[in-house]
Coordinates of C-alpha atoms in Angstrom, one line a residue:
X170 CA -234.2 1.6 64.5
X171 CA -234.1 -2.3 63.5
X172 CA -230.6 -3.9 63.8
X173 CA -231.3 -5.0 60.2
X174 CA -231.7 -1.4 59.0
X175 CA -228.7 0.0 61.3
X176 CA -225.9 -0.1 58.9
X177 CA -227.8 2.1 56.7
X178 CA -228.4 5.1 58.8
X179 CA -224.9 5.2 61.3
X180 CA -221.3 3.7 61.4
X181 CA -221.0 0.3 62.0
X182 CA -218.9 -1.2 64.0
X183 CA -217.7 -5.1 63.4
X184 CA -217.3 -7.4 66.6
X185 CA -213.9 -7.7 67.7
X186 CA -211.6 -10.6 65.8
X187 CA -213.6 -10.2 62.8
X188 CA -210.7 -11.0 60.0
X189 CA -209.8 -8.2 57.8
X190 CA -207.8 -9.7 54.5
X191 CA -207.1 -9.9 50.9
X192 CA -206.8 -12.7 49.0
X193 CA -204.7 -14.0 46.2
X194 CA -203.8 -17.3 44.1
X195 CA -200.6 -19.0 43.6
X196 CA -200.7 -19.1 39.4
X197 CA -202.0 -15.5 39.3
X198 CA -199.6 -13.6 41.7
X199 CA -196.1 -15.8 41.7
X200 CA -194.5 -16.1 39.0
X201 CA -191.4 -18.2 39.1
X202 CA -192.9 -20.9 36.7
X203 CA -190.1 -23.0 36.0
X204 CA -187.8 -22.1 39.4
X205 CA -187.0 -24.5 42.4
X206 CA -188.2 -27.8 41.2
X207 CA -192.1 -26.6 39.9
X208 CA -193.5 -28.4 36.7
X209 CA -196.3 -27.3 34.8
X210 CA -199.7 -26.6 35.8
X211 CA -202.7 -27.2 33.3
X212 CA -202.9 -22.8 33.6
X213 CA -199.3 -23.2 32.1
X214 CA -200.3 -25.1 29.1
X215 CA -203.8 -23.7 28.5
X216 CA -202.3 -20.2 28.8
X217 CA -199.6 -20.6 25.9
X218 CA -202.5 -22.4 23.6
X219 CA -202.7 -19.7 20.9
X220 CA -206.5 -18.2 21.2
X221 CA -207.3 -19.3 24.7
X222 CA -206.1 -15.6 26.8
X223 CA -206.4 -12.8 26.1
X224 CA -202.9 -11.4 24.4
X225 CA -201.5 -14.4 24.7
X226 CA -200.8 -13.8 28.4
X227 CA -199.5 -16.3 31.1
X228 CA -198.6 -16.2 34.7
X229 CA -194.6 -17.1 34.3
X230 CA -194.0 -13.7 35.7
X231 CA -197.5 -12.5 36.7
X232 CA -196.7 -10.1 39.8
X233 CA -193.5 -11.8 40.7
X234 CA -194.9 -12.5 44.2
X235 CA -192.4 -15.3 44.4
X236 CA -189.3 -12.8 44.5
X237 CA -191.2 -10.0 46.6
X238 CA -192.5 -12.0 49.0
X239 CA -191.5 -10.5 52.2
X240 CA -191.9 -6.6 50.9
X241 CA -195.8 -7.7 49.7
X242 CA -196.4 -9.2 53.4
X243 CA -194.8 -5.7 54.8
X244 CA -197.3 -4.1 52.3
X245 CA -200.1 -5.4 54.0
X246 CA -199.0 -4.8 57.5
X247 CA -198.6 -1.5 56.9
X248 CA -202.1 -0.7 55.3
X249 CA -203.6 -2.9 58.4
X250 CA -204.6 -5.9 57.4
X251 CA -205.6 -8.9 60.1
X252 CA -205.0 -11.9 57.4
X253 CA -204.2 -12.8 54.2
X254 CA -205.6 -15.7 52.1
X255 CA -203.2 -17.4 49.6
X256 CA -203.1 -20.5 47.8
X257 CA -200.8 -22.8 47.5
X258 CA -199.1 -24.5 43.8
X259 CA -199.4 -27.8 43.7
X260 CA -196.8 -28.5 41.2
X261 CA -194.4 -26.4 42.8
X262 CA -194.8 -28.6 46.2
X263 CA -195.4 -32.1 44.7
X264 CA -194.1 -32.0 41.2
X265 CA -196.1 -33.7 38.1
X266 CA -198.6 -34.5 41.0
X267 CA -197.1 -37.7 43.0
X268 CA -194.6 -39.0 45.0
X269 CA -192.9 -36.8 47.4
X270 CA -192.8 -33.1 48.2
X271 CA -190.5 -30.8 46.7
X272 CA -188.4 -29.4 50.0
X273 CA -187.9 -25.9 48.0
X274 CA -191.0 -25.4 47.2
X275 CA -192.5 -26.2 51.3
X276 CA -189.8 -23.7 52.1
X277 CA -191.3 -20.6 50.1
X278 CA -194.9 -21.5 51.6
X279 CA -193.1 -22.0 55.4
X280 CA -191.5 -18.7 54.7
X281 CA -194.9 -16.9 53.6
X282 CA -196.3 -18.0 56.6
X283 CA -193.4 -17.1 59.0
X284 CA -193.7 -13.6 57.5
X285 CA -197.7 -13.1 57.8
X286 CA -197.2 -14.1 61.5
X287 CA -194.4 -11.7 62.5
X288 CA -196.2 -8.9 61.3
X289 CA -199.4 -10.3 63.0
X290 CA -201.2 -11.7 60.0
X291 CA -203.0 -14.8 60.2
X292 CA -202.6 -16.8 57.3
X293 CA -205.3 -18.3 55.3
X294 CA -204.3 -21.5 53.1
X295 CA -206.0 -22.6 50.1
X296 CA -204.8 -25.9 48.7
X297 CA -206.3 -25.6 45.2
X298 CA -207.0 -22.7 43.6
X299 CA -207.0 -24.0 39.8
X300 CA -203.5 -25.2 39.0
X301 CA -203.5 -28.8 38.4
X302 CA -200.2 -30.8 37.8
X303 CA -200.3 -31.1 34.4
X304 CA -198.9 -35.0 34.0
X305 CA -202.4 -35.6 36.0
X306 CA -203.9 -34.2 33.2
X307 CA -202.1 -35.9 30.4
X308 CA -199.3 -37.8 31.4
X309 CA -196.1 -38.4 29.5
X310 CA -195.8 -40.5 26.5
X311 CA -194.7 -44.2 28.0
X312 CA -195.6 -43.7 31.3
X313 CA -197.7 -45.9 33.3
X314 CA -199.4 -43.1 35.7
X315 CA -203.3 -42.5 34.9
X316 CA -204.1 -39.4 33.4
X317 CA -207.0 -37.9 32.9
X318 CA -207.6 -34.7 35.3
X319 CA -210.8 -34.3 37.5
X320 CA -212.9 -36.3 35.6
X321 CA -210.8 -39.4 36.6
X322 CA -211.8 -40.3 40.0
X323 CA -208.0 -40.8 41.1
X324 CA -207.1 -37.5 40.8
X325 CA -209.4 -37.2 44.1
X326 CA -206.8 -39.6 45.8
X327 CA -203.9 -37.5 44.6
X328 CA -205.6 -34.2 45.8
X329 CA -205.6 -35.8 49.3
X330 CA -202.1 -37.1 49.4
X331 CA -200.7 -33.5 48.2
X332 CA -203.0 -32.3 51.0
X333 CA -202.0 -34.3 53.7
X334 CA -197.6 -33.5 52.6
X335 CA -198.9 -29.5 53.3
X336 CA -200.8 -30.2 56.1
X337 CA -197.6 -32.0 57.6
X338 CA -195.0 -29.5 56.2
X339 CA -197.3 -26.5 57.3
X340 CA -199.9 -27.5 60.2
X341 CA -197.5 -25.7 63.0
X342 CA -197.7 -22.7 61.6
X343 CA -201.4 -22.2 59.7
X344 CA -204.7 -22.9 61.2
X345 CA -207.2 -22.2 58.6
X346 CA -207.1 -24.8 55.9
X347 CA -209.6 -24.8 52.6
X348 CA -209.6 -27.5 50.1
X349 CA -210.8 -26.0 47.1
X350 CA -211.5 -22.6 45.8
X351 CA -214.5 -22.4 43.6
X352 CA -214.7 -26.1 42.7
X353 CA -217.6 -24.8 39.9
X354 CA -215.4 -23.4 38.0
X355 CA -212.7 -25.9 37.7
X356 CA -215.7 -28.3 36.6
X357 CA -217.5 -26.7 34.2
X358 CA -215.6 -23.4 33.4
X359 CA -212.7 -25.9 32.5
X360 CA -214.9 -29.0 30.9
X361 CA -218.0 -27.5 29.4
X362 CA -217.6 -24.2 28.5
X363 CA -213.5 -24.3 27.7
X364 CA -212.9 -21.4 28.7
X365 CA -210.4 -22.1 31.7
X366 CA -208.3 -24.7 31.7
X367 CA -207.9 -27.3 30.6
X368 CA -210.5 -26.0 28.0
X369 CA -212.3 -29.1 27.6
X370 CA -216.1 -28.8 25.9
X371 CA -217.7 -31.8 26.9
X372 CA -220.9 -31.6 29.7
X373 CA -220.1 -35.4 30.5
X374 CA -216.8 -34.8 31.8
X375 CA -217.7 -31.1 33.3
X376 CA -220.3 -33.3 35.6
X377 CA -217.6 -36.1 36.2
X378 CA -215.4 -33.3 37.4
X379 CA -218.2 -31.6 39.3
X380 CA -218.1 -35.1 41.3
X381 CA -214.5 -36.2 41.7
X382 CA -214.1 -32.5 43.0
X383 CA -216.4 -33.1 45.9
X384 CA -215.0 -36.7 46.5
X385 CA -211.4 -34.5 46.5
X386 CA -212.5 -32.5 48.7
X387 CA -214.0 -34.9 51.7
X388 CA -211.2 -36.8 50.9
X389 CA -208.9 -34.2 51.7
X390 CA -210.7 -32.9 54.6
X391 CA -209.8 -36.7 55.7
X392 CA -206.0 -36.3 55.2
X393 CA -206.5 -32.8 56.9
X394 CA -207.6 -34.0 60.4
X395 CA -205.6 -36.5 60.4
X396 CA -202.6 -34.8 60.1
X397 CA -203.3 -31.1 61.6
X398 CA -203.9 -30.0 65.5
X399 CA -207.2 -30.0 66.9
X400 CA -206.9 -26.1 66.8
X401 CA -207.0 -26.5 62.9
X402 CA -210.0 -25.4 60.9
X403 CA -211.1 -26.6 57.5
X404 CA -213.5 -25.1 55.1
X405 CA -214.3 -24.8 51.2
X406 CA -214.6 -22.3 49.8
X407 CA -217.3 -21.6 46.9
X408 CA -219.0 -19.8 44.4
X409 CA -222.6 -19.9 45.0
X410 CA -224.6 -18.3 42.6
X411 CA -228.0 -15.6 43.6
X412 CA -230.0 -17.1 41.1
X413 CA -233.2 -14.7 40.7
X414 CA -235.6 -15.6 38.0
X415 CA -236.4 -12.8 35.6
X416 CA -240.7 -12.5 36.3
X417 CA -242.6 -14.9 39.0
X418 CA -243.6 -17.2 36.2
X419 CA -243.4 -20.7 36.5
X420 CA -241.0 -21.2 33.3
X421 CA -238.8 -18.5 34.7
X422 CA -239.2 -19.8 38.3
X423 CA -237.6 -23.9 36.7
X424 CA -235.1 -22.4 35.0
X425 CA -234.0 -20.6 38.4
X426 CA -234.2 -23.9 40.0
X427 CA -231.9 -25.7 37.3
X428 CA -229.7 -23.5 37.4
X429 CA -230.0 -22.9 41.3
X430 CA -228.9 -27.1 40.9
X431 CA -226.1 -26.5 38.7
X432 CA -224.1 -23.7 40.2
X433 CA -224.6 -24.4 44.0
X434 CA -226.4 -27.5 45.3
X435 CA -224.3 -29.9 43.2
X436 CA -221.5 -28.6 46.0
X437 CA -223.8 -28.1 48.8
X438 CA -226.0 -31.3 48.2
X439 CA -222.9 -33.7 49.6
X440 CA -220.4 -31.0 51.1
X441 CA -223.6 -30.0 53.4
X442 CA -225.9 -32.7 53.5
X443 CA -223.9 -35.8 52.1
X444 CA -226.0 -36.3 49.1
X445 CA -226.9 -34.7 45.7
X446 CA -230.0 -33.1 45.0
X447 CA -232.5 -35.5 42.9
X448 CA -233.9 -32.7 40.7
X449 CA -230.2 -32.3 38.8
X450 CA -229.8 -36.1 38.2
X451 CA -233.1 -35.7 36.6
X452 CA -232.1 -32.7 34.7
X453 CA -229.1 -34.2 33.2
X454 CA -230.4 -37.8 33.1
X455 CA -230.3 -37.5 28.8
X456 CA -226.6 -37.2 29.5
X457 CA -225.2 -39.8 32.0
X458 CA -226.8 -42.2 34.4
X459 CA -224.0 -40.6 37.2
X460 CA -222.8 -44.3 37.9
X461 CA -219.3 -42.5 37.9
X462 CA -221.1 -41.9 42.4
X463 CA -219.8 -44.9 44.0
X464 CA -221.5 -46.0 47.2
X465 CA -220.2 -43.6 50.1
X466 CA -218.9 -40.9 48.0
X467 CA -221.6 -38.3 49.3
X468 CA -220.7 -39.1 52.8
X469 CA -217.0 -38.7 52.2
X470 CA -217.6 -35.3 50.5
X471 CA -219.9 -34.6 53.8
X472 CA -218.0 -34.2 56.3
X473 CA -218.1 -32.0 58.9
X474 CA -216.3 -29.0 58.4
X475 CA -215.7 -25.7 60.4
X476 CA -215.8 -23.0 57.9
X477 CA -217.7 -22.4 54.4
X478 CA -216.1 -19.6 52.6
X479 CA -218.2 -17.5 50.3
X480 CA -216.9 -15.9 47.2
X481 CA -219.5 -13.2 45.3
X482 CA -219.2 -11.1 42.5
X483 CA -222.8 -10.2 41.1
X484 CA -226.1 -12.0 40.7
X485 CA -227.7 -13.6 38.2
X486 CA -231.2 -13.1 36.8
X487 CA -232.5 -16.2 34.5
X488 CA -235.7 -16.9 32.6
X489 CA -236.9 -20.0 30.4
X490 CA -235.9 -19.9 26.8
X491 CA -237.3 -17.4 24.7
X492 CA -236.5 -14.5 22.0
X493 CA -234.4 -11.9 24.1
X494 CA -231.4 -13.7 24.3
X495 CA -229.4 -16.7 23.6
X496 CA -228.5 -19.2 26.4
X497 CA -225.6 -18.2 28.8
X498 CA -224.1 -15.4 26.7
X499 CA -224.8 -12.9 29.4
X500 CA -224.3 -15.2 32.4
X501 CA -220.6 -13.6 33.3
X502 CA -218.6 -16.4 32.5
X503 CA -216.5 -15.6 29.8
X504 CA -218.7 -16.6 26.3
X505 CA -217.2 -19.1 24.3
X506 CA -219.3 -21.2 22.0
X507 CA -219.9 -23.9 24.7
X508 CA -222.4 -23.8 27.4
X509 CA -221.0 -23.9 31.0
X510 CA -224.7 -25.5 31.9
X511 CA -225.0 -29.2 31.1
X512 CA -228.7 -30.2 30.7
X513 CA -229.8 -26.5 31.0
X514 CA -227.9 -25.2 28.1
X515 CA -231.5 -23.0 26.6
X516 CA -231.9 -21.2 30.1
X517 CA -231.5 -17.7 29.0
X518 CA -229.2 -15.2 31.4
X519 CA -229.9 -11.7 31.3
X520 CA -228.0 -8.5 32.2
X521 CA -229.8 -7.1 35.7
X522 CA -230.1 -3.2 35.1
X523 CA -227.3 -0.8 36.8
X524 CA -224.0 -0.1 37.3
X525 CA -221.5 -2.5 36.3
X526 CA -217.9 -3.0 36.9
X527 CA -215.3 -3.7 34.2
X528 CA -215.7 -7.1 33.9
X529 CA -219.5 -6.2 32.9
X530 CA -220.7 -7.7 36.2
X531 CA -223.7 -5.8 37.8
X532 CA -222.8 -4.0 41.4
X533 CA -225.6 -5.7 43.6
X534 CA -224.9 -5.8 47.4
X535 CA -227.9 -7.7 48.1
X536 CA -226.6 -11.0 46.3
X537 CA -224.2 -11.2 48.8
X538 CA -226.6 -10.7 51.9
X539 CA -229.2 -13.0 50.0
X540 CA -226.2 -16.1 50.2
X541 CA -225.0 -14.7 53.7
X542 CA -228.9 -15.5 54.6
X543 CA -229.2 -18.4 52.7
X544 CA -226.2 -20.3 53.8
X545 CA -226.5 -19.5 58.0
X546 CA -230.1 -21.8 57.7
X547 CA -228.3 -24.4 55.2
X548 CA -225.2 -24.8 57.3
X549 CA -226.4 -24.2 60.7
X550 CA -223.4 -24.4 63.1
X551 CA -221.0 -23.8 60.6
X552 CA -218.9 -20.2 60.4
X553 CA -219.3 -18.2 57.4
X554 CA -216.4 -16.3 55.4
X555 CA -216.4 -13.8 52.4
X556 CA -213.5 -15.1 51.4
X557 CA -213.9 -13.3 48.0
X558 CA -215.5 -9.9 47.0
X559 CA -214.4 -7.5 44.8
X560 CA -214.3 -5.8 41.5
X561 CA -212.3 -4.7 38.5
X562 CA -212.1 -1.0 37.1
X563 CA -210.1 0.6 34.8
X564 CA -207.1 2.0 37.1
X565 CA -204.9 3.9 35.8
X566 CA -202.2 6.2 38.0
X567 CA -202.4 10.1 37.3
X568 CA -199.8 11.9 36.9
X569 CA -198.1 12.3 40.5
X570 CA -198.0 8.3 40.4
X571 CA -201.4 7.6 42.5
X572 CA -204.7 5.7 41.8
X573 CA -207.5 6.9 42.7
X574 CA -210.6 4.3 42.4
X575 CA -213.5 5.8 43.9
X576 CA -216.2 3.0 42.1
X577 CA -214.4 0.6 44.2
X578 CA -214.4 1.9 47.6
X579 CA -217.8 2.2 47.0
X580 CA -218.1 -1.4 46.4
X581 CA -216.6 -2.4 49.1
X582 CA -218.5 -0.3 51.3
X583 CA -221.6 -1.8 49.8
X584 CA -220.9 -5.1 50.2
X585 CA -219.2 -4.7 53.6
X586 CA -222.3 -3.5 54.8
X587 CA -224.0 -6.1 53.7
X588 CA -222.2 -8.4 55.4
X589 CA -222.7 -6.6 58.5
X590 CA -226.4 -6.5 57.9
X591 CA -226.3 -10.3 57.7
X592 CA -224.2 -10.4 60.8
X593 CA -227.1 -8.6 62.7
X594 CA -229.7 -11.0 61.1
X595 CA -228.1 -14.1 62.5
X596 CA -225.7 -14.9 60.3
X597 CA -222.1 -15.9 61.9
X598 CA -219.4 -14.5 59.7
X599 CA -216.0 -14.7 60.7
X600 CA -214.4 -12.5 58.2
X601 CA -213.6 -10.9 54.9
X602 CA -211.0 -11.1 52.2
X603 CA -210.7 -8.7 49.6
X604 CA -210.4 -9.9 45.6
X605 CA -207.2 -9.5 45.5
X606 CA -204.3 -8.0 47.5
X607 CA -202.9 -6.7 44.2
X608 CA -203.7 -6.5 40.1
X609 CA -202.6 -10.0 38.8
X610 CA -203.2 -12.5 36.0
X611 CA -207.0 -12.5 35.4
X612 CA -207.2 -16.1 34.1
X613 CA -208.6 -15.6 30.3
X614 CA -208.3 -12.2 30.5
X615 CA -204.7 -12.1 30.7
X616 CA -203.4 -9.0 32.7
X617 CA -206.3 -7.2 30.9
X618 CA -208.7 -7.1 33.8
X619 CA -207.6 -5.2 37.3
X620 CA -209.2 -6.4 40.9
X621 CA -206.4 -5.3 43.0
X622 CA -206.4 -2.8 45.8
X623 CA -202.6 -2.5 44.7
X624 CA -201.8 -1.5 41.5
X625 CA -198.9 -3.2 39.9
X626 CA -196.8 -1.9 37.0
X627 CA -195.9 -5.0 35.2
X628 CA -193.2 -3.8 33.3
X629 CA -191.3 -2.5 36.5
X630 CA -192.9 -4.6 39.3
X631 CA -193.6 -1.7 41.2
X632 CA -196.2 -1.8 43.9
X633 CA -198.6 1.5 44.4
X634 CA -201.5 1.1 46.7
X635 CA -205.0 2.4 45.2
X636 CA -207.5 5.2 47.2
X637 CA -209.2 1.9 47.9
X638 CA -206.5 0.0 49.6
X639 CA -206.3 3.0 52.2
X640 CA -209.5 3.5 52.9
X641 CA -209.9 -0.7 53.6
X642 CA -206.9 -0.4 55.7
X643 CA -208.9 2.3 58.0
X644 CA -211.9 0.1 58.2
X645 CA -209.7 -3.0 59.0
X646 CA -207.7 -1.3 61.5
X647 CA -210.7 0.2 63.5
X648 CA -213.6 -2.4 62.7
X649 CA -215.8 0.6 61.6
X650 CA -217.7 1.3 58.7
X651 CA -218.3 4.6 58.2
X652 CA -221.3 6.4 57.0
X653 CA -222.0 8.5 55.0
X654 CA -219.3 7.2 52.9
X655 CA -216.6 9.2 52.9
X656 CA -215.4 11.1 49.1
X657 CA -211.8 9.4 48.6

């Protein structure tokens, strides 16, 4: 027996302080939208532009996390977990996006923190997980502050003043830190395609964003150290794609490589190796001459960091343009009449064959073990986390009030034991967070779409833990993986 081919044929056992969490997001779980001194968030106003989610949904209540706060921490100790990953809202702690903090705001996130600590939980901090101060975005009539969003390069410099007034109101008690979450999306999910805020459609700004993100980011990472313990660690955590071409041909193979460009090495060109790959300026040279990259920006968004978090959902299989489909209508994000894909707009996304969860995602374990892989030679030195995997199904409770979600336990146990697998091939993961603690606002989908291991009722706020959040809470309290998988 191979140690690569282990975790298929016995239990598996996970090394001892591997990190068993869930994770969440401040817009999509709080609630509390216009409590204790928070302003607007760009999620706000996108969400309550008619057309733009999905029944007209927005986070102002979401799950109410901001009320049930300390009863959703005893949830979690009580199904086992290690840690929990949270982010926190800008505009609740630094309203409109200057000046100073808000002190009621730094207390919820202090008091979060104090509770995941008593019962044992390490918290995990995310400073941006999508919810830009709106006034950064557009700022008020007569005022004098630049506007603008992420395309504007001083919205980097505000990113890292709001992260340095957390890392001072909250370095005692937290020691992992990560800048952003998913910085791919907030670029070109937001600025190309439009179909998360602030639903821009322009591929000039989606790249301008793309870069101003990774300037935030180093920047940040900056204000970070300069302001946390030594004991502190600080990550990023991303969305990289598994870009697989459709056949071996050589069309097939470029478009792999664009896109391959586009969703991961425009992050991991500076964040990893201070400097942006030379095939995507050339790919997207028809639209900008990128003179927006000022001298030392890659080396800002290059520095060293401790952690790079990992967030997968499903692969994607590409080909060159052609008569089976139409650009990135089947590339997961969302449709919309804009391309997400600036430059490669004709590359041609296809559906891989197989099950597939409710957000029409394919259920591919090896994607995940394929980044794992990919990302120990890349980053060599720095620790890996999943600090996203998961799925959405159609939960409903049965009659006696539980949910049973046997697609997702299987899931999970898929892609946990791919993770293991790359553990045993060399890679050095640290831990895993679960997508998400509980069902939530799904972004453009509105409370349409469930991911959580907890099923919420909106109407009542009542919390029910699935089949799946049971079974995770075994695994994370013994470190084992059992096999065969068990029939929950």
């Amino acid at each position: 027996m191979t140690e690569s081919t282990e975790s298929t044929e016995s239990a598996v056992s996970f090394p001892p302080g591997f990190l068993w969490g869930t994770a969440t997001a401040a817009y999509q779980i709080e609630g509390a939208a216009r409590e204790d001194g928070r302003t607007p968030s760009i999620w706000d106003t996108f969400s309550r532009t008619p057309g733009k989610v999905l029944g007209g949904d927005t986070g102002d209540v979401a799950a109410d996390h901001y009320h049930r706060m300390p009863g959703d921490v005893r949830m979690m100790a009580d199904l086992g977990l290690s840690a929990y990953r949270f982010s926190v809202s800008w505009p609740r702690v630094q309203p409109g996006g200057r000046g100073p903090a808000c002190g009621r705001g730094l207390d919820f996130y202090r008091a979060l923190a104090d509770e995941l600590l008593a019962a044992g939980i390490t918290p995990s901090l995310t400073l941006y997980h999508w919810d830009l101060p709106q006034e950064l975005e557009t700022p008020s009539a007569g005022g004098s502050a630049a506007g603008g969003g992420w395309p504007e390069r001083d919205t980097a410099y505000r990113f890292a003043e709001y992260a340095g007034l957390v890392a001072e109101a909250l370095g005692d008690r937290v020691e992992l830190w990560t800048t952003l979450n998913e910085p791919w999306c907030s670029a070109f999910l937001g600025h190309a395609s439009g179909v998360h805020a602030p639903g821009r459609t322009d591929p000039v700004a989606a790249l301008r964003a793309a870069h101003h993100l990774n300037l935030a980011h180093g920047l940040a990472v900056q204000a970070l150290r300069a302001a946390l313990p030594a004991r502190a660690r600080i990550g990023v955590s991303l969305n990289p794609s598994a870009v697989r071409p459709l056949t071996p041909s050589p069309g097939d193979l470029d478009a792999q490589r664009r896109i391959d460009a586009l969703a991961n090495r425009i992050f991991t060109g500076p964040m990893l190796a201070g400097a942006y790959p030379s095939d995507l300026f050339a790919d997207t040279a028809h639209l900008t001459d990128w003179s927006f990259v000022r001298d030392g920006d890659e080396a800002t968004a290059g520095g060293p960091l401790d952690t790079l978090g990992i967030n997968y959902y499903a692969p994607a299989v590409v080909s060159a343009p052609g008569d089976t489909a139409t650009g990135a209508s089947r590339d997961g994000h969302g449709g919309g009449d804009h391309s997400p894909w600036p430059g490669s707009e004709s590359v041609v996304f296809h559906q891989p064959p197989g099950e597939l969860t409710a957000m029409d995602w394919s259920v591919d374990p090896t994607g995940l073990y394929d980044l794992l892989m990919r990302y120990a030679r890349e980053a060599p030195g720095v620790a890996l986390m999943v600090t996203e995997n998961g799925a959405a199904y159609d939960d409903k409770p049965a009659a006696d009030g539980t949910v049973h979600d046997p697609d997702r336990i299987r899931y999970l146990h898929g892609h946990l034991a791919a993770v293991r697998r790359a553990m045993l091939d060399g890679a050095d993961v640290r831990g895993y967070f679960l997508w998400s603690l509980m069902d939530n606002f799904e972004w453009a989908y509105g409370y349409s779409k469930r991911f959580g291991a907890v099923y919420v009722d909106y109407g009542t706020q009542e919390r029910t833990p699935k089949s799946s959040a049971r079974w995770y809470g075994r695994v994370a309290r013994t470190g084992v993986l059992p096999y065969p998988m068990p029939d929950e």
